[in-house]
Short mmCIF file of C-alpha atoms in Angstrom, two decimals:
data_model
loop_
_atom_site.label_atom_id
_atom_site.label_comp_id
_atom_site.label_asym_id
_atom_site.label_seq_id
_atom_site.Cartn_x
_atom_site.Cartn_y
_atom_site.Cartn_z
CA MET A 705 6.91 -31.09 -11.01
CA ALA A 706 3.23 -31.92 -10.49
CA SER A 707 0.77 -29.89 -12.48
CA ILE A 708 -2.28 -28.28 -10.92
CA GLY A 709 -5.53 -29.50 -12.45
CA VAL A 710 -8.72 -27.54 -12.99
CA LEU A 711 -10.30 -29.03 -9.88
CA ASP A 712 -7.22 -28.13 -7.83
CA MET A 713 -7.43 -24.55 -9.16
CA ARG A 714 -11.08 -24.35 -8.12
CA VAL A 715 -10.23 -25.65 -4.64
CA LEU A 716 -7.43 -23.07 -4.34
CA ALA A 717 -9.76 -20.29 -5.49
CA LEU A 718 -12.44 -21.48 -3.07
CA GLY A 719 -9.87 -21.54 -0.26
CA GLU A 720 -8.82 -17.97 -1.03
CA ARG A 721 -12.47 -16.85 -1.13
CA VAL A 722 -13.21 -18.57 2.22
CA GLU A 723 -10.14 -16.94 3.79
CA ARG A 724 -11.18 -13.52 2.39
CA ASP A 725 -14.73 -14.05 3.69
CA LEU A 726 -13.38 -14.96 7.15
CA ARG A 727 -11.24 -11.81 7.21
CA GLU A 728 -14.29 -9.80 6.12
CA ALA A 729 -16.42 -11.37 8.86
CA GLU A 730 -13.76 -10.62 11.48
CA LEU A 731 -13.48 -7.03 10.29
CA THR A 732 -17.26 -6.61 10.33
CA ALA A 733 -17.35 -7.96 13.89
CA LEU A 734 -14.64 -5.47 14.90
CA LEU A 735 -16.61 -2.57 13.39
CA ASP A 736 -19.71 -3.75 15.26
CA ARG A 737 -17.71 -3.87 18.51
CA LEU A 738 -16.48 -0.33 17.86
CA ALA A 739 -20.01 0.87 17.15
CA GLY A 740 -21.15 -0.84 20.35
CA GLY A 741 -18.79 1.28 22.41
CA ASP A 742 -15.62 -0.83 22.53
CA PRO A 743 -12.70 1.51 21.68
CA ASP A 744 -10.27 -1.44 21.93
CA ALA A 745 -11.60 -2.67 18.57
CA LEU A 746 -9.97 0.28 16.81
CA GLY A 747 -6.44 -1.19 17.15
CA PRO A 748 -7.20 -4.48 15.38
CA ILE A 749 -9.13 -2.59 12.67
CA TYR A 750 -6.05 -0.44 12.15
CA ASP A 751 -3.80 -3.50 12.01
CA ALA A 752 -6.07 -5.17 9.47
CA CYS A 753 -6.60 -2.24 7.09
CA ALA A 754 -4.12 0.60 7.58
CA SER A 755 -1.68 -0.63 4.94
CA GLU A 756 -4.44 -0.94 2.30
CA ILE A 757 -5.86 2.46 3.21
CA TYR A 758 -2.37 3.94 2.97
CA ALA A 759 -1.72 2.28 -0.41
CA ILE A 760 -4.93 3.59 -1.96
CA ALA A 761 -4.38 7.05 -0.52
CA HIS A 762 -0.75 7.13 -1.67
CA TRP A 763 -1.70 6.13 -5.18
CA ARG A 764 -4.47 8.74 -5.28
CA THR A 765 -2.55 11.65 -3.70
CA SER A 766 1.00 10.84 -4.87
CA SER A 767 2.29 11.93 -1.49
CA ALA A 768 3.46 9.78 1.40
CA SER A 769 2.56 12.47 3.94
CA ASP A 770 -0.91 13.00 2.42
CA ALA A 771 -1.46 9.23 2.42
CA ALA A 772 -0.49 9.04 6.09
CA ASP A 773 -2.88 11.91 6.78
CA CYS A 774 -5.65 10.02 4.98
CA VAL A 775 -5.07 6.98 7.19
CA GLN A 776 -5.29 9.28 10.19
CA ASP A 777 -8.44 10.94 8.81
CA VAL A 778 -10.17 7.57 8.41
CA PHE A 779 -9.32 6.39 11.92
CA VAL A 780 -10.08 9.73 13.56
CA LYS A 781 -13.50 9.63 11.90
CA LEU A 782 -14.04 6.08 13.16
CA ALA A 783 -12.92 7.00 16.67
CA SER A 784 -14.95 10.21 16.85
CA SER A 785 -18.13 8.74 15.34
CA PRO A 786 -18.06 5.03 16.17
CA ALA A 787 -21.81 4.67 15.68
CA LEU A 788 -21.23 5.09 11.93
CA ALA A 789 -19.48 1.71 11.92
CA GLY A 790 -22.54 -0.17 13.14
CA GLY A 791 -24.44 -2.44 10.79
CA ILE A 792 -21.87 -2.26 7.99
CA ARG A 793 -22.30 -5.31 5.73
CA HIS A 794 -19.07 -4.93 3.76
CA ALA A 795 -16.46 -3.68 6.20
CA ARG A 796 -13.46 -3.63 3.88
CA ARG A 797 -15.37 -1.86 1.12
CA TYR A 798 -16.67 0.67 3.67
CA LEU A 799 -13.17 1.46 4.92
CA LEU A 800 -11.70 1.65 1.42
CA THR A 801 -14.51 3.99 0.41
CA MET A 802 -13.66 6.22 3.36
CA ALA A 803 -10.01 6.12 2.30
CA HIS A 804 -10.81 6.90 -1.32
CA ARG A 805 -12.96 9.89 -0.35
CA ALA A 806 -10.31 11.21 2.04
CA ALA A 807 -7.65 10.84 -0.66
CA VAL A 808 -9.80 12.56 -3.29
CA ASP A 809 -10.40 15.44 -0.88
CA ARG A 810 -6.68 15.75 -0.20
CA ALA A 811 -5.78 15.46 -3.89
CA ARG A 812 -8.17 18.30 -4.71
CA THR A 813 -6.57 20.59 -2.16
CA ARG A 814 -2.95 19.51 -2.50
CA ARG A 815 -0.19 21.88 -3.48
CA PRO A 816 -0.08 22.59 -7.22
CA GLY A 817 3.51 21.36 -7.59
CA ILE A 818 2.63 17.71 -6.91
CA SER A 819 1.45 15.64 -9.84
CA LEU A 820 0.02 12.14 -9.94
CA ASP A 821 2.12 11.67 -13.06
CA ASP A 822 5.27 11.63 -10.91
CA VAL A 823 4.16 8.56 -8.94
CA PRO A 824 5.44 5.17 -10.10
CA PHE A 825 2.58 2.69 -10.28
CA LEU A 826 4.83 -0.33 -10.50
CA ALA A 827 8.21 -0.95 -8.98
CA ALA A 828 10.59 -3.86 -9.43
CA PRO A 829 13.65 -4.99 -7.50
CA SER A 830 16.53 -2.75 -8.57
CA LEU A 831 18.81 -5.78 -8.93
CA ASP A 832 16.94 -6.97 -12.01
CA PRO A 833 17.38 -4.40 -14.81
CA ASP A 834 14.90 -6.11 -17.16
CA ARG A 835 12.13 -6.05 -14.56
CA VAL A 836 12.93 -2.43 -13.70
CA LEU A 837 12.62 -1.53 -17.39
CA ASP A 838 9.33 -3.46 -17.75
CA ALA A 839 7.90 -1.78 -14.65
CA SER A 840 9.01 1.58 -15.96
CA ARG A 841 7.34 0.98 -19.34
CA ALA A 842 4.11 -0.21 -17.73
CA THR A 843 4.09 2.82 -15.42
CA GLU A 844 4.64 5.13 -18.39
CA ILE A 845 1.71 3.55 -20.24
CA LEU A 846 -0.54 3.63 -17.16
CA HIS A 847 0.12 7.37 -16.89
CA GLU A 848 -1.17 7.78 -20.46
CA LEU A 849 -4.55 6.25 -19.58
CA PRO A 850 -7.47 8.45 -18.53
CA GLU A 851 -7.60 8.86 -14.76
CA ALA A 852 -10.83 6.85 -14.34
CA GLN A 853 -9.29 3.89 -16.19
CA ARG A 854 -6.05 4.07 -14.17
CA GLU A 855 -8.11 4.14 -11.00
CA ALA A 856 -10.18 1.12 -12.06
CA ILE A 857 -7.05 -0.89 -12.92
CA TYR A 858 -5.38 0.05 -9.65
CA LEU A 859 -8.37 -0.75 -7.45
CA HIS A 860 -9.15 -4.03 -9.24
CA HIS A 861 -5.58 -5.37 -9.48
CA PHE A 862 -3.69 -3.86 -6.59
CA ALA A 863 -6.47 -3.39 -4.03
CA GLU A 864 -8.18 -6.59 -5.28
CA LEU A 865 -11.66 -5.08 -5.35
CA THR A 866 -14.43 -6.78 -7.28
CA PHE A 867 -16.19 -4.67 -9.91
CA ARG A 868 -19.13 -4.24 -7.54
CA ASP A 869 -16.79 -3.04 -4.76
CA LEU A 870 -14.91 -0.83 -7.21
CA ALA A 871 -18.21 0.76 -8.26
CA ARG A 872 -19.23 1.46 -4.69
CA VAL A 873 -15.81 2.87 -3.75
CA THR A 874 -15.76 5.22 -6.75
CA GLY A 875 -19.48 6.01 -6.72
CA VAL A 876 -20.35 4.78 -10.22
CA PRO A 877 -22.58 1.94 -11.49
CA THR A 878 -21.00 -1.53 -11.60
CA PHE A 879 -21.23 -1.61 -15.40
CA THR A 880 -19.32 1.69 -15.61
CA ALA A 881 -16.61 0.45 -13.25
CA ALA A 882 -16.16 -2.76 -15.25
CA SER A 883 -16.19 -0.86 -18.52
CA ARG A 884 -13.50 1.55 -17.31
CA TYR A 885 -11.35 -1.39 -16.28
CA ARG A 886 -11.81 -3.26 -19.57
CA LEU A 887 -11.14 -0.17 -21.69
CA GLY A 888 -8.03 0.62 -19.66
CA MET A 889 -6.74 -2.95 -19.90
CA ALA A 890 -7.36 -3.02 -23.67
CA ARG A 891 -5.40 0.20 -24.09
CA LEU A 892 -2.67 -1.06 -21.79
CA ARG A 893 -2.31 -4.35 -23.70
CA LYS A 894 -2.27 -2.55 -27.03
CA ARG A 895 0.36 -0.05 -25.87
CA LEU A 896 2.50 -2.76 -24.26
CA GLY A 897 2.41 -4.67 -27.54
CA GLN A 898 3.57 -1.56 -29.40
CA LYS A 899 6.42 -0.91 -26.94
CA ARG A 900 8.02 -4.33 -27.23
#
């Protein structure tokens, strides 16, 4: 098996960044089309981002129906006020911020019987008992972290936001977002080491 060298890793990382930048440029162009009065742009925007919006909303609300409502809230807002989408420099971050705010609003007003602590953060194929156990342990430890640290870990790892994007989505300074992530990861590593 051929090994991947440092240069190859840099090329792969550059390729991923270029692909991400192309997707971002396409999404920005779609938002500009929508803002310019083209309602047909809404479908491709939905196709490109609905699953990410749903994932963030589901994590934040712990409810599949609330998450679906958040997706609807975001796209109803876009459809009813398309001019808001004009001139957006970071389309994905803008949409994820809308999703985060919609999810926070829903989480604040949700029924008292629903708890974020009941939501599994990580899932593994049920055919592999060791992976199921590891995912269960990691989920248990993630639940023990302060909410802001859990959120930073989720948005950085699972939504693949940079610290700058994470800061803008959550409304805190970049240093605070990075600090929350690092503190959460340090606690997670320490607790995982204790559980083994």
